[in-house]
PDB file of C-alpha atoms in Angstrom:
ATOM      1  CA  MET A  47      -0.186   0.077   0.522  1.00  0.00           C
ATOM      2  CA  ASN A  48       1.481   3.312  -1.308  1.00  0.00           C
ATOM      3  CA  LEU A  49       0.520   5.963   1.303  1.00  0.00           C
ATOM      4  CA  ILE A  50       0.725   9.245   1.136  1.00  0.00           C
ATOM      5  CA  ILE A  51      -1.206  11.450   4.920  1.00  0.00           C
ATOM      6  CA  LEU A  52      -1.443  15.300   4.084  1.00  0.00           C
ATOM      7  CA  GLY A  53      -3.405  18.494   6.743  1.00  0.00           C
ATOM      8  CA  PRO A  54      -2.504  21.193   7.317  1.00  0.00           C
ATOM      9  CA  PRO A  55       0.002  22.503  10.022  1.00  0.00           C
ATOM     10  CA  GLY A  56      -1.719  21.011  12.948  1.00  0.00           C
ATOM     11  CA  ALA A  57      -3.624  18.670  12.097  1.00  0.00           C
ATOM     12  CA  GLY A  58      -1.359  15.493  13.346  1.00  0.00           C
ATOM     13  CA  LYS A  59      -0.185  14.306  10.886  1.00  0.00           C
ATOM     14  CA  GLY A  60       3.440  12.989  12.086  1.00  0.00           C
ATOM     15  CA  THR A  61       1.555  11.376  15.251  1.00  0.00           C
ATOM     16  CA  GLN A  62      -1.540   9.899  12.776  1.00  0.00           C
ATOM     17  CA  ALA A  63       1.563   8.967   9.907  1.00  0.00           C
ATOM     18  CA  ALA A  64       3.974   6.773  12.545  1.00  0.00           C
ATOM     19  CA  PHE A  65       0.403   5.280  13.995  1.00  0.00           C
ATOM     20  CA  ILE A  66      -0.232   4.217   8.955  1.00  0.00           C
ATOM     21  CA  ALA A  67       3.230   3.669   8.765  1.00  0.00           C
ATOM     22  CA  SER A  68       3.233   1.139  12.294  1.00  0.00           C
ATOM     23  CA  GLU A  69      -0.202  -0.747  10.918  1.00  0.00           C
ATOM     24  CA  GLN A  70       0.704  -1.083   8.105  1.00  0.00           C
ATOM     25  CA  ASN A  71       4.305  -1.946   8.345  1.00  0.00           C
ATOM     26  CA  ILE A  72       5.356  -0.058   6.241  1.00  0.00           C
ATOM     27  CA  PRO A  73       8.476   2.929   6.241  1.00  0.00           C
ATOM     28  CA  HIS A  74       7.270   6.516   7.134  1.00  0.00           C
ATOM     29  CA  ILE A  75       8.307   9.051   4.761  1.00  0.00           C
ATOM     30  CA  SER A  76       8.607  12.635   5.603  1.00  0.00           C
ATOM     31  CA  THR A  77      11.201  14.843   3.574  1.00  0.00           C
ATOM     32  CA  GLY A  78      11.774  17.561   6.228  1.00  0.00           C
ATOM     33  CA  ASP A  79      13.312  13.571   7.567  1.00  0.00           C
ATOM     34  CA  MET A  80      14.965  12.533   4.012  1.00  0.00           C
ATOM     35  CA  LEU A  81      17.022  16.208   3.690  1.00  0.00           C
ATOM     36  CA  ARG A  82      18.650  17.208   7.000  1.00  0.00           C
ATOM     37  CA  GLU A  83      19.272  13.140   7.299  1.00  0.00           C
ATOM     38  CA  ALA A  84      21.482  13.460   3.302  1.00  0.00           C
ATOM     39  CA  ILE A  85      23.152  16.594   4.938  1.00  0.00           C
ATOM     40  CA  LYS A  86      24.062  14.977   7.853  1.00  0.00           C
ATOM     41  CA  ASN A  87      25.390  12.108   6.084  1.00  0.00           C
ATOM     42  CA  GLY A  88      27.708  13.813   3.190  1.00  0.00           C
ATOM     43  CA  THR A  89      25.534  13.038   0.461  1.00  0.00           C
ATOM     44  CA  GLU A  90      25.728  14.054  -2.561  1.00  0.00           C
ATOM     45  CA  LEU A  91      22.583  15.256  -2.827  1.00  0.00           C
ATOM     46  CA  GLY A  92      22.676  16.213   0.789  1.00  0.00           C
ATOM     47  CA  LEU A  93      25.796  18.591  -0.819  1.00  0.00           C
ATOM     48  CA  GLN A  94      23.354  19.796  -3.182  1.00  0.00           C
ATOM     49  CA  ALA A  95      21.002  21.004  -0.547  1.00  0.00           C
ATOM     50  CA  LYS A  96      23.005  22.302   2.038  1.00  0.00           C
ATOM     51  CA  ALA A  97      24.130  24.816  -0.880  1.00  0.00           C
ATOM     52  CA  VAL A  98      20.310  25.700  -2.038  1.00  0.00           C
ATOM     53  CA  MET A  99      19.025  25.805   1.949  1.00  0.00           C
ATOM     54  CA  ASP A 100      22.111  27.955   3.090  1.00  0.00           C
ATOM     55  CA  ALA A 101      21.779  30.495   0.023  1.00  0.00           C
ATOM     56  CA  GLY A 102      18.773  30.103   2.116  1.00  0.00           C
ATOM     57  CA  ASN A 103      16.582  29.400  -1.372  1.00  0.00           C
ATOM     58  CA  LEU A 104      13.939  26.025  -1.161  1.00  0.00           C
ATOM     59  CA  VAL A 105      15.371  22.868  -2.497  1.00  0.00           C
ATOM     60  CA  SER A 106      13.782  22.158  -5.836  1.00  0.00           C
ATOM     61  CA  ASP A 107      10.889  19.277  -6.489  1.00  0.00           C
ATOM     62  CA  GLU A 108      13.852  17.822  -8.700  1.00  0.00           C
ATOM     63  CA  LEU A 109      15.699  17.085  -6.550  1.00  0.00           C
ATOM     64  CA  ILE A 110      12.705  15.862  -3.794  1.00  0.00           C
ATOM     65  CA  ILE A 111      12.536  13.827  -6.594  1.00  0.00           C
ATOM     66  CA  GLU A 112      15.355  12.325  -6.529  1.00  0.00           C
ATOM     67  CA  LEU A 113      16.224  11.825  -2.610  1.00  0.00           C
ATOM     68  CA  VAL A 114      12.718  10.544  -2.907  1.00  0.00           C
ATOM     69  CA  LYS A 115      14.040   8.080  -5.553  1.00  0.00           C
ATOM     70  CA  GLU A 116      16.782   6.816  -3.492  1.00  0.00           C
ATOM     71  CA  ARG A 117      14.609   5.964  -0.964  1.00  0.00           C
ATOM     72  CA  ILE A 118      11.428   4.387  -2.808  1.00  0.00           C
ATOM     73  CA  SER A 119      14.713   2.228  -4.110  1.00  0.00           C
ATOM     74  CA  GLN A 120      15.673   0.486  -0.801  1.00  0.00           C
ATOM     75  CA  ASP A 121      14.744  -3.169   0.501  1.00  0.00           C
ATOM     76  CA  ASP A 122      12.490  -1.634   2.655  1.00  0.00           C
ATOM     77  CA  CYS A 123       9.213  -0.086   0.439  1.00  0.00           C
ATOM     78  CA  LYS A 124       9.041  -3.214  -2.154  1.00  0.00           C
ATOM     79  CA  ASN A 125       5.299  -3.611   0.158  1.00  0.00           C
ATOM     80  CA  GLY A 126       4.834   0.047   0.119  1.00  0.00           C
ATOM     81  CA  PHE A 127       5.840   3.369   1.781  1.00  0.00           C
ATOM     82  CA  LEU A 128       3.829   6.239   3.632  1.00  0.00           C
ATOM     83  CA  PHE A 129       4.485  10.046   2.490  1.00  0.00           C
ATOM     84  CA  ASP A 130       4.484  11.902   5.712  1.00  0.00           C
ATOM     85  CA  GLY A 131       3.640  16.022   3.958  1.00  0.00           C
ATOM     86  CA  PHE A 132       4.929  15.258  -0.106  1.00  0.00           C
ATOM     87  CA  PRO A 133       4.024  15.817  -2.331  1.00  0.00           C
ATOM     88  CA  ARG A 134       3.015  19.711  -1.199  1.00  0.00           C
ATOM     89  CA  THR A 135       2.551  20.384  -4.952  1.00  0.00           C
ATOM     90  CA  GLU A 136       0.286  19.771  -8.521  1.00  0.00           C
ATOM     91  CA  SER A 137       3.811  19.373  -9.764  1.00  0.00           C
ATOM     92  CA  GLN A 138       5.365  17.453  -7.201  1.00  0.00           C
ATOM     93  CA  ALA A 139       2.674  15.317  -7.629  1.00  0.00           C
ATOM     94  CA  TYR A 140       2.944  14.677 -11.070  1.00  0.00           C
ATOM     95  CA  ALA A 141       6.612  14.273 -10.568  1.00  0.00           C
ATOM     96  CA  LEU A 142       5.827  11.447  -8.134  1.00  0.00           C
ATOM     97  CA  ASP A 143       3.009   9.760 -10.816  1.00  0.00           C
ATOM     98  CA  SER A 144       6.049   9.644 -13.445  1.00  0.00           C
ATOM     99  CA  LEU A 145       8.635   8.319 -10.814  1.00  0.00           C
ATOM    100  CA  LEU A 146       6.308   5.323  -9.265  1.00  0.00           C
ATOM    101  CA  GLU A 147       5.273   4.335 -13.093  1.00  0.00           C
ATOM    102  CA  ASN A 148       9.731   3.742 -13.449  1.00  0.00           C
ATOM    103  CA  PHE A 149       8.705   1.303 -10.799  1.00  0.00           C
ATOM    104  CA  ASN A 150       5.421  -0.341 -11.938  1.00  0.00           C
ATOM    105  CA  THR A 151       3.156   1.180  -8.258  1.00  0.00           C
ATOM    106  CA  SER A 152       0.722   4.041  -7.885  1.00  0.00           C
ATOM    107  CA  ILE A 153      -0.487   5.491  -5.238  1.00  0.00           C
ATOM    108  CA  SER A 154      -3.143   3.965  -3.512  1.00  0.00           C
ATOM    109  CA  GLY A 155      -4.001   6.010  -1.015  1.00  0.00           C
ATOM    110  CA  MET A 156      -4.208   9.830   0.320  1.00  0.00           C
ATOM    111  CA  ILE A 157      -5.760  11.189   3.642  1.00  0.00           C
ATOM    112  CA  ALA A 158      -5.817  13.829   4.414  1.00  0.00           C
ATOM    113  CA  LEU A 159      -6.688  15.255   7.978  1.00  0.00           C
ATOM    114  CA  GLU A 160      -9.018  18.463   7.862  1.00  0.00           C
ATOM    115  CA  VAL A 161      -9.269  20.787  11.255  1.00  0.00           C
ATOM    116  CA  ASP A 162     -10.878  24.436  11.021  1.00  0.00           C
ATOM    117  CA  ASP A 163      -8.523  26.672  10.711  1.00  0.00           C
ATOM    118  CA  GLU A 164      -9.246  27.789  15.142  1.00  0.00           C
ATOM    119  CA  ILE A 165      -8.153  24.451  16.062  1.00  0.00           C
ATOM    120  CA  LEU A 166      -5.264  24.606  14.348  1.00  0.00           C
ATOM    121  CA  ILE A 167      -3.497  28.013  15.062  1.00  0.00           C
ATOM    122  CA  SER A 168      -5.177  26.626  18.790  1.00  0.00           C
ATOM    123  CA  ARG A 169      -3.038  22.924  18.940  1.00  0.00           C
ATOM    124  CA  LEU A 170       0.092  24.579  17.598  1.00  0.00           C
ATOM    125  CA  LEU A 171       0.287  27.581  19.959  1.00  0.00           C
ATOM    126  CA  GLU A 172      -0.317  24.832  22.741  1.00  0.00           C
ATOM    127  CA  ARG A 173       2.486  22.447  21.210  1.00  0.00           C
ATOM    128  CA  GLY A 174       4.477  26.012  20.521  1.00  0.00           C
ATOM    129  CA  LYS A 175       4.131  26.673  24.872  1.00  0.00           C
ATOM    130  CA  ASP A 176       5.772  23.058  25.019  1.00  0.00           C
ATOM    131  CA  SER A 177       8.019  22.689  21.607  1.00  0.00           C
ATOM    132  CA  GLY A 178       9.815  25.678  21.972  1.00  0.00           C
ATOM    133  CA  ARG A 179       9.573  25.870  17.525  1.00  0.00           C
ATOM    134  CA  ALA A 180       8.691  30.263  17.510  1.00  0.00           C
ATOM    135  CA  ASP A 181       6.963  29.109  13.993  1.00  0.00           C
ATOM    136  CA  ASP A 182       4.521  27.040  16.810  1.00  0.00           C
ATOM    137  CA  SER A 183       4.389  30.685  19.217  1.00  0.00           C
ATOM    138  CA  ASN A 184       3.115  33.304  16.974  1.00  0.00           C
ATOM    139  CA  ARG A 185      -0.209  33.440  15.095  1.00  0.00           C
ATOM    140  CA  GLU A 186       0.492  35.426  12.266  1.00  0.00           C
ATOM    141  CA  ILE A 187       3.681  33.146  11.633  1.00  0.00           C
ATOM    142  CA  ILE A 188       0.945  29.685  11.836  1.00  0.00           C
ATOM    143  CA  GLU A 189      -1.229  31.775  10.048  1.00  0.00           C
ATOM    144  CA  ASN A 190       0.370  32.457   7.001  1.00  0.00           C
ATOM    145  CA  ARG A 191       1.650  28.640   7.945  1.00  0.00           C
ATOM    146  CA  ILE A 192      -2.020  27.550   7.117  1.00  0.00           C
ATOM    147  CA  SER A 193      -2.494  29.868   4.903  1.00  0.00           C
ATOM    148  CA  GLU A 194       0.007  28.625   2.371  1.00  0.00           C
ATOM    149  CA  TYR A 195      -0.889  24.967   2.781  1.00  0.00           C
ATOM    150  CA  TYR A 196      -4.273  25.996   1.789  1.00  0.00           C
ATOM    151  CA  ASN A 197      -3.257  27.366  -1.480  1.00  0.00           C
ATOM    152  CA  LYS A 198      -0.253  24.848  -1.905  1.00  0.00           C
ATOM    153  CA  THR A 199      -0.352  21.166  -0.785  1.00  0.00           C
ATOM    154  CA  ALA A 200      -4.827  21.640  -0.575  1.00  0.00           C
ATOM    155  CA  ILE A 201      -5.576  21.766  -4.376  1.00  0.00           C
ATOM    156  CA  LEU A 202      -4.189  18.268  -4.736  1.00  0.00           C
ATOM    157  CA  LYS A 203      -7.425  17.130  -2.355  1.00  0.00           C
ATOM    158  CA  THR A 204      -9.037  17.627  -6.287  1.00  0.00           C
ATOM    159  CA  TYR A 205      -6.086  16.291  -8.383  1.00  0.00           C
ATOM    160  CA  TYR A 206      -6.121  12.875  -5.960  1.00  0.00           C
ATOM    161  CA  GLN A 207     -10.309  12.674  -5.836  1.00  0.00           C
ATOM    162  CA  ARG A 208      -9.690  12.814 -10.023  1.00  0.00           C
ATOM    163  CA  LYS A 209      -7.455   9.224  -9.818  1.00  0.00           C
ATOM    164  CA  ASN A 210     -10.538   8.757  -7.082  1.00  0.00           C
ATOM    165  CA  CYS A 211      -7.598   8.207  -4.275  1.00  0.00           C
ATOM    166  CA  TYR A 212      -8.567  11.424  -1.858  1.00  0.00           C
ATOM    167  CA  TYR A 213      -9.637  10.356   1.882  1.00  0.00           C
ATOM    168  CA  GLY A 214     -10.834  12.898   3.173  1.00  0.00           C
ATOM    169  CA  VAL A 215     -10.672  12.053   7.573  1.00  0.00           C
ATOM    170  CA  ASN A 216     -12.431  14.346  10.241  1.00  0.00           C
ATOM    171  CA  GLY A 217      -9.531  15.040  12.496  1.00  0.00           C
ATOM    172  CA  ILE A 218     -11.132  17.205  15.504  1.00  0.00           C
ATOM    173  CA  GLY A 219     -11.422  15.111  18.729  1.00  0.00           C
ATOM    174  CA  GLU A 220      -9.080  13.121  20.647  1.00  0.00           C
ATOM    175  CA  ILE A 221      -5.850  10.812  19.291  1.00  0.00           C
ATOM    176  CA  ASP A 222      -7.666   8.058  19.273  1.00  0.00           C
ATOM    177  CA  GLU A 223     -11.165   8.301  17.397  1.00  0.00           C
ATOM    178  CA  ILE A 224      -9.028  10.554  14.038  1.00  0.00           C
ATOM    179  CA  THR A 225      -6.793   6.743  14.700  1.00  0.00           C
ATOM    180  CA  SER A 226     -10.421   4.904  14.227  1.00  0.00           C
ATOM    181  CA  ARG A 227     -11.367   7.473  12.016  1.00  0.00           C
ATOM    182  CA  ILE A 228      -8.536   6.194   9.740  1.00  0.00           C
ATOM    183  CA  ILE A 229      -8.705   2.426   9.974  1.00  0.00           C
ATOM    184  CA  ASP A 230     -11.674   2.904   9.153  1.00  0.00           C
ATOM    185  CA  VAL A 231     -10.545   4.730   5.689  1.00  0.00           C
ATOM    186  CA  MET A 232      -8.264   2.587   5.039  1.00  0.00           C
ATOM    187  CA  SER A 233      -9.896  -0.578   4.861  1.00  0.00           C
ATOM    188  CA  LYS A 234     -12.137   1.299   2.029  1.00  0.00           C
ATOM    189  CA  ILE A 235      -8.152   1.870  -0.060  1.00  0.00           C
TER     190      ILE A 235
END
């Protein structure tokens, strides 16, 4: 099963992704974690990414796709994988589809956690108290991050609906309630 989990900042993607990956016995793949790991290990892609990031720029889709290609080529991905927060744009989704065709596979389902903005803001401000993350402690920054998600990533809903593999999940409630909803959705994928 090849899955994607998406949702705005504060929706609980990381928490639910860990559960899904464990439940399905597939690797949880975060492109952010992959970038940090490649940089730390000094790989060729990591060095390229570091140069781009050190210059204050965003890593290109091409570089991200190369990292993804490298990762899904590994043995632990043979029975599937879960992308956490990737793809983020329609161009990344197209590139991912093209890449997966080379592996004779495709995305089985995209699970989107849906949460009202005020709840997201409240969750992130609360998380900011514990995490010390500046981007979780400032309402204006949080609102901008949520806006960026809606402008760039939420459009993937339509993309995956056209492929009949979009599954919206109510992300409001206790963690185990949300997990239960995801289990129900996964039984339909």
